[in-house]
Tab-separated table of C-alpha atoms in Angstrom:
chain	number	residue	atom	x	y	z
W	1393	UNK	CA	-26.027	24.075	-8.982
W	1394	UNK	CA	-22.882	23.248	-10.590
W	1395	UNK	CA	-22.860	19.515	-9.211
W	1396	UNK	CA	-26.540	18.887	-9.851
W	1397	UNK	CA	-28.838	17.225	-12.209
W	1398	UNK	CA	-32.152	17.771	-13.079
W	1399	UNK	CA	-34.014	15.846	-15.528
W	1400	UNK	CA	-38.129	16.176	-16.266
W	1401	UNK	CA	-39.774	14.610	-18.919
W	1402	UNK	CA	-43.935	14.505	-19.574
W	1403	UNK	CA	-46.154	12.117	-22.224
W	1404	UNK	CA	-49.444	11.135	-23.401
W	1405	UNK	CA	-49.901	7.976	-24.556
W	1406	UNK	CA	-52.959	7.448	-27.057
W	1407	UNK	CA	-54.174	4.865	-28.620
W	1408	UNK	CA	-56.018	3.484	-31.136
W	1409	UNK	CA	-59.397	1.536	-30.370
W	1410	UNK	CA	-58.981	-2.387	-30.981
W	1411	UNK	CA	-62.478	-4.697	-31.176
W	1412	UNK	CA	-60.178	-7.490	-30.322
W	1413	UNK	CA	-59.115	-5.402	-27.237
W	1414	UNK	CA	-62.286	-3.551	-25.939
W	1415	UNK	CA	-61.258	-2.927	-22.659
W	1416	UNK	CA	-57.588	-1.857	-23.416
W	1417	UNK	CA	-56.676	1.191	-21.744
W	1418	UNK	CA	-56.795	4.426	-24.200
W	1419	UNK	CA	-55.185	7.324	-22.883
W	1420	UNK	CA	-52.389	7.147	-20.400
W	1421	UNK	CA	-50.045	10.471	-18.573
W	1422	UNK	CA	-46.518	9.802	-17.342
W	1423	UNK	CA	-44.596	12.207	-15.975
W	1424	UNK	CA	-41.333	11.556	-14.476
W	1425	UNK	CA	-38.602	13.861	-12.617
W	1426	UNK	CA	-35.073	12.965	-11.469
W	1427	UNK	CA	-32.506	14.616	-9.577
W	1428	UNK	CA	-28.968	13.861	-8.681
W	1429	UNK	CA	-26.243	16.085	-6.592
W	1430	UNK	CA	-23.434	15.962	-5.091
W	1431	UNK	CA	-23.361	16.929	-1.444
W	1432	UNK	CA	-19.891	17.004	-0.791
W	1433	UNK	CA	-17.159	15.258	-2.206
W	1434	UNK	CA	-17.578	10.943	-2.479
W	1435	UNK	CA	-21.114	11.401	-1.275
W	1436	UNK	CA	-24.111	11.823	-3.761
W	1437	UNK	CA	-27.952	12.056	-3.149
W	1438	UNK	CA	-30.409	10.470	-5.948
W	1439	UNK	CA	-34.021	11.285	-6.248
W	1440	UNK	CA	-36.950	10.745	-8.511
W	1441	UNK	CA	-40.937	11.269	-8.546
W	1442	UNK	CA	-43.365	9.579	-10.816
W	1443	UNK	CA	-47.179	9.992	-12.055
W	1444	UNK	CA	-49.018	7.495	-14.221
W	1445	UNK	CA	-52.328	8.668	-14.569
W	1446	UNK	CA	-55.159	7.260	-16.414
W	1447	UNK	CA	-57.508	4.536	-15.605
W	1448	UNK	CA	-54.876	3.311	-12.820
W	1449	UNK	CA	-53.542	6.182	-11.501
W	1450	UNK	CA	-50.436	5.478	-9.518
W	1451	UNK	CA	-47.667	7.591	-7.789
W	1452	UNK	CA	-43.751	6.495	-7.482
W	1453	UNK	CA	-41.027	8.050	-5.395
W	1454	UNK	CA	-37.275	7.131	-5.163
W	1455	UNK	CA	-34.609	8.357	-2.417
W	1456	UNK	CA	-31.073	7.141	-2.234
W	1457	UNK	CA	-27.346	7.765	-1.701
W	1458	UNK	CA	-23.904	6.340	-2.932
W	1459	UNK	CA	-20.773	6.940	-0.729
W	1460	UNK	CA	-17.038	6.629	-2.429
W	1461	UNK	CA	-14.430	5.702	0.093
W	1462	UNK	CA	-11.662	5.465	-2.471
W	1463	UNK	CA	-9.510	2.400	-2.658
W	1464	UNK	CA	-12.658	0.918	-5.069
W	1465	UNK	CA	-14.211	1.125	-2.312
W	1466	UNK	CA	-18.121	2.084	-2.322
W	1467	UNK	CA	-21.624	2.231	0.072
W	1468	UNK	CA	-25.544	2.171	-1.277
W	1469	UNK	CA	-28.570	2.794	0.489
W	1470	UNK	CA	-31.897	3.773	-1.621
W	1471	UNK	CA	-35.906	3.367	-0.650
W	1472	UNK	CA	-38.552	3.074	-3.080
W	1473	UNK	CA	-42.386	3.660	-3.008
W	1474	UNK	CA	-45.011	2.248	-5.434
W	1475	UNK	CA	-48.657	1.822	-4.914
W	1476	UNK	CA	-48.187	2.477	-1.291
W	1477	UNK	CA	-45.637	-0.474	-1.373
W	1478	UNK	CA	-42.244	0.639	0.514
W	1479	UNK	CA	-39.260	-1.284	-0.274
W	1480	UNK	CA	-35.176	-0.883	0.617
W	1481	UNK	CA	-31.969	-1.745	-0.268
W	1482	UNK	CA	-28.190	-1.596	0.980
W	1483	UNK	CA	-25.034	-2.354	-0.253
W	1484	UNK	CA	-21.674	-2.111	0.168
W	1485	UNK	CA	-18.567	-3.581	-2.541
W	1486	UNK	CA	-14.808	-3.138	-3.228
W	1487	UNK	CA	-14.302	-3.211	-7.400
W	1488	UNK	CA	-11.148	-5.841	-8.535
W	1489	UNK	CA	-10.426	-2.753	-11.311
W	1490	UNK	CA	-6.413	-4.493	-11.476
W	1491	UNK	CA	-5.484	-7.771	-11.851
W	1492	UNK	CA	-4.113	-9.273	-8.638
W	1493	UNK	CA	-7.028	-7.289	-6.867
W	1494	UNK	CA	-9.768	-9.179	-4.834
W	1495	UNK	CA	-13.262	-7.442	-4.505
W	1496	UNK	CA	-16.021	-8.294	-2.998
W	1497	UNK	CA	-19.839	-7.155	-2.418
W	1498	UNK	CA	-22.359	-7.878	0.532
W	1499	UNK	CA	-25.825	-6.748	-0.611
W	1500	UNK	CA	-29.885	-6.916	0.907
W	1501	UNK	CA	-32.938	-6.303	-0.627
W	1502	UNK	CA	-36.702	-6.520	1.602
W	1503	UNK	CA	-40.077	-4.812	1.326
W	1504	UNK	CA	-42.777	-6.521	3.331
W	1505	UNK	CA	-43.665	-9.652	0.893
W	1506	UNK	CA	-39.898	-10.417	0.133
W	1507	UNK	CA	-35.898	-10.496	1.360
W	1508	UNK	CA	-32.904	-11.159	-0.020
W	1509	UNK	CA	-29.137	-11.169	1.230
W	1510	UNK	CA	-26.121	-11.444	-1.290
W	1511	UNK	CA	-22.297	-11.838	-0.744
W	1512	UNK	CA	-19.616	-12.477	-3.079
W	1513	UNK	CA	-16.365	-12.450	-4.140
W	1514	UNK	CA	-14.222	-12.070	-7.307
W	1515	UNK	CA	-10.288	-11.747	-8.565
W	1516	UNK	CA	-8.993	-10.181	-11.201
W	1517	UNK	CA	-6.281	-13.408	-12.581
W	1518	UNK	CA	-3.786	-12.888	-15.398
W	1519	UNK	CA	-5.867	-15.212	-17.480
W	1520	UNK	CA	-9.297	-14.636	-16.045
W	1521	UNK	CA	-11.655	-13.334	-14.200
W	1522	UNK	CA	-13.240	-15.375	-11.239
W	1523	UNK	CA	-16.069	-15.116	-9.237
W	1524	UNK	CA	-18.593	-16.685	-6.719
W	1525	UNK	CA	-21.831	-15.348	-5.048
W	1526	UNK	CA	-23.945	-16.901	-2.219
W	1527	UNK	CA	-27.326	-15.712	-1.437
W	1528	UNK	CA	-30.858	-16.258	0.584
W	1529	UNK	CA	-34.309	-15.371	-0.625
W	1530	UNK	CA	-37.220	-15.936	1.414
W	1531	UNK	CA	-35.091	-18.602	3.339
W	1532	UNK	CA	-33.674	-20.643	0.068
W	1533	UNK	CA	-29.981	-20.622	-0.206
W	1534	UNK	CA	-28.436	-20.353	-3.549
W	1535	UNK	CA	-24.479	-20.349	-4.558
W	1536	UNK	CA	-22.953	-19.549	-8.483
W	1537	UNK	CA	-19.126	-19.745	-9.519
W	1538	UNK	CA	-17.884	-18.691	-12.911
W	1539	UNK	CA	-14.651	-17.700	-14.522
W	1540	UNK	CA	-14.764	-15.760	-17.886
W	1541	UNK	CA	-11.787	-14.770	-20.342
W	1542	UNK	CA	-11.035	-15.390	-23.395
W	1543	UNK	CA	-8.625	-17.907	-25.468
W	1544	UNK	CA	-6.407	-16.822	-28.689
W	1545	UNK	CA	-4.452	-18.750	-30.140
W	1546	UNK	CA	-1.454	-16.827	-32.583
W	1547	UNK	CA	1.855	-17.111	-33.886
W	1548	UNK	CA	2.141	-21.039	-32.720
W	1549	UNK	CA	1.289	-19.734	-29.304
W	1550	UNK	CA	-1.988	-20.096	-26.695
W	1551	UNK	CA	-2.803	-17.199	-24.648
W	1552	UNK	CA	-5.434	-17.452	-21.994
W	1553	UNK	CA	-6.282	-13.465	-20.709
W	1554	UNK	CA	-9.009	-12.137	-18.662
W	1555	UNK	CA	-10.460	-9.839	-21.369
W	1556	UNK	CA	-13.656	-11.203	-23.054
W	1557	UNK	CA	-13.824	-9.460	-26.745
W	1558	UNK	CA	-12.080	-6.224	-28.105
W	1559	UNK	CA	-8.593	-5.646	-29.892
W	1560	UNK	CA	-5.479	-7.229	-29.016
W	1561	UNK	CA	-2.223	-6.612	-29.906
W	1562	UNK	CA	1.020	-9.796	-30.456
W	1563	UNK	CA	4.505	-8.373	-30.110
W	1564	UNK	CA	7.414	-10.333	-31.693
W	1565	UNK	CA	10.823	-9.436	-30.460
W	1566	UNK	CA	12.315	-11.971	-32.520
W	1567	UNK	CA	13.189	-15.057	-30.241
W	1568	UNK	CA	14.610	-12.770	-27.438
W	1569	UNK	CA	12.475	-13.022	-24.330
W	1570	UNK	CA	12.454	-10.515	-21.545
W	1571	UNK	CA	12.326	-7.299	-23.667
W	1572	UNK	CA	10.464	-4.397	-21.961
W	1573	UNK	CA	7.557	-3.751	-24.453
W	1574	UNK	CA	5.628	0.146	-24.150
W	1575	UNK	CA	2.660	1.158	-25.064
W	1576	UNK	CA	1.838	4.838	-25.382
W	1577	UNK	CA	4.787	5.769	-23.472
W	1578	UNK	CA	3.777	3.297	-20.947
W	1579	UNK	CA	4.789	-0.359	-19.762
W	1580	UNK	CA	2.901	-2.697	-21.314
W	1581	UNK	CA	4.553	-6.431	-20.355
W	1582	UNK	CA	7.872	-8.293	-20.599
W	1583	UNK	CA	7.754	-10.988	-23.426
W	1584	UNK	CA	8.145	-14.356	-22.729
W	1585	UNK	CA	9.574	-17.189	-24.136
W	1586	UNK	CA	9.542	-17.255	-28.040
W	1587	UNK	CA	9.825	-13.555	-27.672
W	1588	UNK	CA	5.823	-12.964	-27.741
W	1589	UNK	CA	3.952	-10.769	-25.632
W	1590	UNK	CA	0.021	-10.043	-26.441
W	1591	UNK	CA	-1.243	-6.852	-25.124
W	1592	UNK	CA	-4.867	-6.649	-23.736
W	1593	UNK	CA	-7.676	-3.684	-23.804
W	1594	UNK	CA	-6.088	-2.065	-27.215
W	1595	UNK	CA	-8.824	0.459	-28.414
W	1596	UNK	CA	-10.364	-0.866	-31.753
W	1597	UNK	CA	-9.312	1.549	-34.878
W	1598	UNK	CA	-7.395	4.168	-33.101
W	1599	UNK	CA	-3.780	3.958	-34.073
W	1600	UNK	CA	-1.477	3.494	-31.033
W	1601	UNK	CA	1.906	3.247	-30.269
W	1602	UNK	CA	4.095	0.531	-29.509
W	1603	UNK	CA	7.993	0.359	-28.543
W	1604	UNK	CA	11.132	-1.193	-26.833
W	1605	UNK	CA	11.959	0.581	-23.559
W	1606	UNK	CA	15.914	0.760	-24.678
W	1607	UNK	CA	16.899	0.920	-20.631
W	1608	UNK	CA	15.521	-2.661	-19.978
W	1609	UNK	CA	16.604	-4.397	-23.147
W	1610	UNK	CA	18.783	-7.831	-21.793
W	1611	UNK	CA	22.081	-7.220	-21.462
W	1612	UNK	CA	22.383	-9.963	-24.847
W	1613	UNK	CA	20.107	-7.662	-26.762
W	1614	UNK	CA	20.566	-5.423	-29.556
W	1615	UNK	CA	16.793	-3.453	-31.125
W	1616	UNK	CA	17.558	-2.433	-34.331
W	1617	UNK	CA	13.721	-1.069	-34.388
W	1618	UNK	CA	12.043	0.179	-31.391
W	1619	UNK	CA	9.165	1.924	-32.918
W	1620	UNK	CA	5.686	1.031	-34.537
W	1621	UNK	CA	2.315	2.702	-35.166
W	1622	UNK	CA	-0.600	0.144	-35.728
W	1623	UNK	CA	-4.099	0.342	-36.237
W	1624	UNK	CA	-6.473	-2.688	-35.217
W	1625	UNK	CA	-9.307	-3.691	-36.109
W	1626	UNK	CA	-12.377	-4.172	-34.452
W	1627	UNK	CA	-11.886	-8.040	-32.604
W	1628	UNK	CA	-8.865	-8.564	-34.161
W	1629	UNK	CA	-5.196	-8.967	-33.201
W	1630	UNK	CA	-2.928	-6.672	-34.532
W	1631	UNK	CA	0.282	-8.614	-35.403
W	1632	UNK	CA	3.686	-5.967	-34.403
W	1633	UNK	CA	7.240	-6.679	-35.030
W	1634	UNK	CA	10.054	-5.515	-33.244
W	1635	UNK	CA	13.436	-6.239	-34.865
W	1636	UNK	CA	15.486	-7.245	-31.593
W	1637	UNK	CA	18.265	-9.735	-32.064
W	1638	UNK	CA	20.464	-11.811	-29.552
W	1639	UNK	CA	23.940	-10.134	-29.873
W	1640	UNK	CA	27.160	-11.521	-28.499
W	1641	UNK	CA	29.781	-9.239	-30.494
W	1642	UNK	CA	33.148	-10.558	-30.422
W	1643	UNK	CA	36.545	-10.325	-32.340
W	1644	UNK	CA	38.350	-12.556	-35.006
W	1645	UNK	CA	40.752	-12.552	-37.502
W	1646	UNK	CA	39.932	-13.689	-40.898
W	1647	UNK	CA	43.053	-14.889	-43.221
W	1648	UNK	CA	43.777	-17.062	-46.253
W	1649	UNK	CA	44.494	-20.041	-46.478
W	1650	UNK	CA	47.952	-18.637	-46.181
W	1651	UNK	CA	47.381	-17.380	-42.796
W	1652	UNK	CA	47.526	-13.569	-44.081
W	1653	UNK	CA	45.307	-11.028	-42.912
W	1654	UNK	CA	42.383	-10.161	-45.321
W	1655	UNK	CA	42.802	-6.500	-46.270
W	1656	UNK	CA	41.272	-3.761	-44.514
W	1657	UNK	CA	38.002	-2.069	-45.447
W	1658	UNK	CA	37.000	-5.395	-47.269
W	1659	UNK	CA	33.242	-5.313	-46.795
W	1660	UNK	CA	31.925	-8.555	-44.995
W	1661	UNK	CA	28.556	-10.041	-45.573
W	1662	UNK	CA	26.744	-12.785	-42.574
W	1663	UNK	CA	24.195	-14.885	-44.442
W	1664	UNK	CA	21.516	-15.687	-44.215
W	1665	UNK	CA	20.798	-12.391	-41.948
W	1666	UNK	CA	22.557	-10.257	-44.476
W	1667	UNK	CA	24.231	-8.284	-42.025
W	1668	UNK	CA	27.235	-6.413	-43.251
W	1669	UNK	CA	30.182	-5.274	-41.693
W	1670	UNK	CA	34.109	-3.659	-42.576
W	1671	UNK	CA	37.378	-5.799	-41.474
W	1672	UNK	CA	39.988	-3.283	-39.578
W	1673	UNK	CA	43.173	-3.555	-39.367
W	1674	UNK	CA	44.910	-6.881	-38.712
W	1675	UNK	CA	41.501	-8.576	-40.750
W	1676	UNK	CA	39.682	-8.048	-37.683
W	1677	UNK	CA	36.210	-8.112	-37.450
W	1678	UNK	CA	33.209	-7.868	-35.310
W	1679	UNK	CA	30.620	-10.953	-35.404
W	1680	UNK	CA	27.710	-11.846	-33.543
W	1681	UNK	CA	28.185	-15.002	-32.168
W	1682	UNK	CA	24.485	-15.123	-30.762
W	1683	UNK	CA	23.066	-15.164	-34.335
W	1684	UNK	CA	22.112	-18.002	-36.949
W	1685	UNK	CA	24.745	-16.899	-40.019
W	1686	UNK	CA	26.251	-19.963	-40.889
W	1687	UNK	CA	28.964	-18.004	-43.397
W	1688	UNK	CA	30.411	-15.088	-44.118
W	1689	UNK	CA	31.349	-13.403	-47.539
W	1690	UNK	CA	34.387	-10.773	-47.872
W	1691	UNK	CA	34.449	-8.706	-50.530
W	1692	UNK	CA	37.412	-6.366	-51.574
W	1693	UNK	CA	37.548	-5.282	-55.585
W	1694	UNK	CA	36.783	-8.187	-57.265
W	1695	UNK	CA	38.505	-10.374	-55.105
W	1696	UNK	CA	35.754	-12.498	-52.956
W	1697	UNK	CA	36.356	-15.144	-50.226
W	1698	UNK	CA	34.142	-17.286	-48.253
W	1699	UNK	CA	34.515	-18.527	-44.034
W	1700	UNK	CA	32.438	-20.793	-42.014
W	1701	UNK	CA	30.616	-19.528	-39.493
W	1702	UNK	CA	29.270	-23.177	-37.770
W	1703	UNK	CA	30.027	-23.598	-34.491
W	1704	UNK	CA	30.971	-19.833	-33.872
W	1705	UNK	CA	30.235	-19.042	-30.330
W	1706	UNK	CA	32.756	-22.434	-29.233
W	1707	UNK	CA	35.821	-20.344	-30.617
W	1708	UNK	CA	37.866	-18.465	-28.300
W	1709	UNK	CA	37.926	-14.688	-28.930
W	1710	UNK	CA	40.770	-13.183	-31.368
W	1711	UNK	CA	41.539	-16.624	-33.052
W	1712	UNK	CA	41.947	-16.833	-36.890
W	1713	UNK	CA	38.845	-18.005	-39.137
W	1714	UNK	CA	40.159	-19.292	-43.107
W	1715	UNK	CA	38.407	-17.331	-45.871
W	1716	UNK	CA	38.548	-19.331	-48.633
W	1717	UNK	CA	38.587	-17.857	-51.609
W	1718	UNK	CA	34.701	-17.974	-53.523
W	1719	UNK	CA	35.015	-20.719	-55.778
W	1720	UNK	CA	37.046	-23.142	-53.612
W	1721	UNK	CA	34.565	-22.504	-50.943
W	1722	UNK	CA	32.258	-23.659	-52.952
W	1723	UNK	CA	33.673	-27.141	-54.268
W	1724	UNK	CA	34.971	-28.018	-50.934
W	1725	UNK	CA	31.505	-27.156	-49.649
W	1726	UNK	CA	29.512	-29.445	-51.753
W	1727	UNK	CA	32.183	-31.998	-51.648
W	1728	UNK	CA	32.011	-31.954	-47.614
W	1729	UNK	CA	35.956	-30.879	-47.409
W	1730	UNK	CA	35.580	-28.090	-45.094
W	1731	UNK	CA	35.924	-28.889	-41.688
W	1732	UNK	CA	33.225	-26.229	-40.868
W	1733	UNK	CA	30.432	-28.087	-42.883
W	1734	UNK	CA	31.290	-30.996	-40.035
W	1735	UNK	CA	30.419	-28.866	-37.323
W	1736	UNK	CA	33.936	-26.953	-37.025
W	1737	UNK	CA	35.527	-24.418	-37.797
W	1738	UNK	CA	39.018	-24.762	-40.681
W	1739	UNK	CA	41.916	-23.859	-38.355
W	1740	UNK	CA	45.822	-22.561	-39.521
W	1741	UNK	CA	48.508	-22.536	-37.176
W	1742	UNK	CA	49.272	-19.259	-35.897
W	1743	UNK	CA	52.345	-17.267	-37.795
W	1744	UNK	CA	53.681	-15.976	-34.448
């Protein structure tokens, strides 16, 4: 039948005559046959014969079923002959498959020189796996705990997870925590502080895909890459980078020392990001007050000027920021003259 399984197998064992052995058994006939099928859906019979034959001949026979009840959810009972000697056994668990899950598993064993009766419990942590079994045989009472996981320690960072072995994978948002991170279309974890987030259970050597669900970035966020493809080695972690920023745009007008707007379409460069940007009309322009640029550089022609950028995000919005032109930037930068290199920002008063 389509749901069944048959399996026979036959052998003759011979051997070679040993002096040092005289006794030893020479020739020896096994013969085995097994059978499983499913009887209806969630319910499966197992069965199995078995001949030794030879100077101790000896007959085996095996009879059992397995119930699903879904949930993780599952029931054994099997019997067992050998050498005329009938034994049982019963059991009934719940598999912790997700973490959060509890399981647990009451088992018992007898034939008529020996019992035994099991029950235990387990959780599936963040950080490990725990679990603790009690059981009686022939009247002594035994109990085990244990925990097992692994610890990895990456990037400045330790993570304790409940997988022992395999590939992992670290994903660095930059410092922004609380980016949605996918893998294979799927949610994979949130990062955490430091912007780190290691993934668990990554198949070894198998590229995969990892990326930025753009509908649950923070609302400070800006991904200027949500995409990579990595490969991992076997027991390795896989390092991936995700360029996500902090952004906090906001408007200001750059002038001279003069208090005139800088031209429009003057190209502006943010160091040390390197971020580059175009001043509008007014000298307006857009700056992320969230980032770590401590100047700017404004470029139109030949003509090249220099603002501070320290202290940024203390500046109301629309207020004027002195581009000095490159050279006297400089000197009054190593000389200490600027009032940005003190922590603020050169002020003008305003022409209107």
């Amino acid at each position: 039948a389509e749901n069944s399984r048959i399996q026979l197998s036959a052998a003759r064992q011979q051997l070679r005559f040993d002096p040092r052995s005289p006794d030893a058994e020479l020739r020896r006939d096994i013969a085995d046959l097994s059978v499983r099928t499913r009887v209806f859906d969630r319910f499966d019979v197992f069965a199995s014969a078995g001949y030794r034959g030879g100077r101790d001949k000896a007959v085996s026979g095996f009879l059992g079923v397995s119930m699903q009840f879904g949930g993780g959810k599952s029931a054994q009972l099997s019997a067992n002959i050998n050498r005329n000697r009938v034994s049982g056994a019963a059991s009934y668990r719940k598999f912790d498959t997700e973490e959060g899950d509890l399981g647990y598993s009451i088992e018992a064993n007898a034939d008529p020189y020996f019992h035994r009766f099991a029950g235990g419990l387990s959780k599936q942590l963040a950080f490990a796996r725990v679990e603790g079994q009690v059981e009686e045989v022939n009247g002594r009472i035994g109990a085990r705990a244990n925990a097992r996981g692994s610890l990895l320690f990456a990037k400045g960072a330790l993570f304790a997870r409940k997988q022992t072995g395999g590939a992992y994978a670290l994903v660095l948002t930059g410092d922004v925590d609380g980016v949605t991170v996918m893998r294979e279309n799927r949610e994979a974890g949130v990062t955490s502080r430091g912007g780190l987030l290691l993934i668990e259970n990554v198949p070894e050597q198998v590229p995969i895909s990892i990326d930025v669900d753009p509908d649950k970035l923070p609302y400070d966020a800006l991904a200027r890459s949500t995409y990579q493809r990595v490969v991992v080695p076997r027991r390795a972690v896989g390092l991936v980078e995700l360029d996500v920023i902090r952004f906090s745009p906001r408007m200001f007008r750059l002038v001279s020392p003069e208090g005139e707007p800088i031209a429009a379409g003057a190209r502006v460069t943010m160091n040390p990001s390197g971020e580059t940007t175009l001043i509008g009309f007014g000298g307006l322009v857009e700056i992320n007050a969230a980032s770590d640029d401590g100047e700017l550089l404004a470029q139109s022609g030949a003509t090249q000027c220099k603002a501070q950028l320290i202290g940024i995000e203390e500046r109301t919005e629309g207020s004027d920021i002195v581009c000095l032109p490159h050279l006297v930037a400089q000197e009054a930068a190593n000389t200490g003259e600027l009032a940005g290199a003190r922590g603020g920002l050169a002020k003008v008063a305003r022409r209107d």
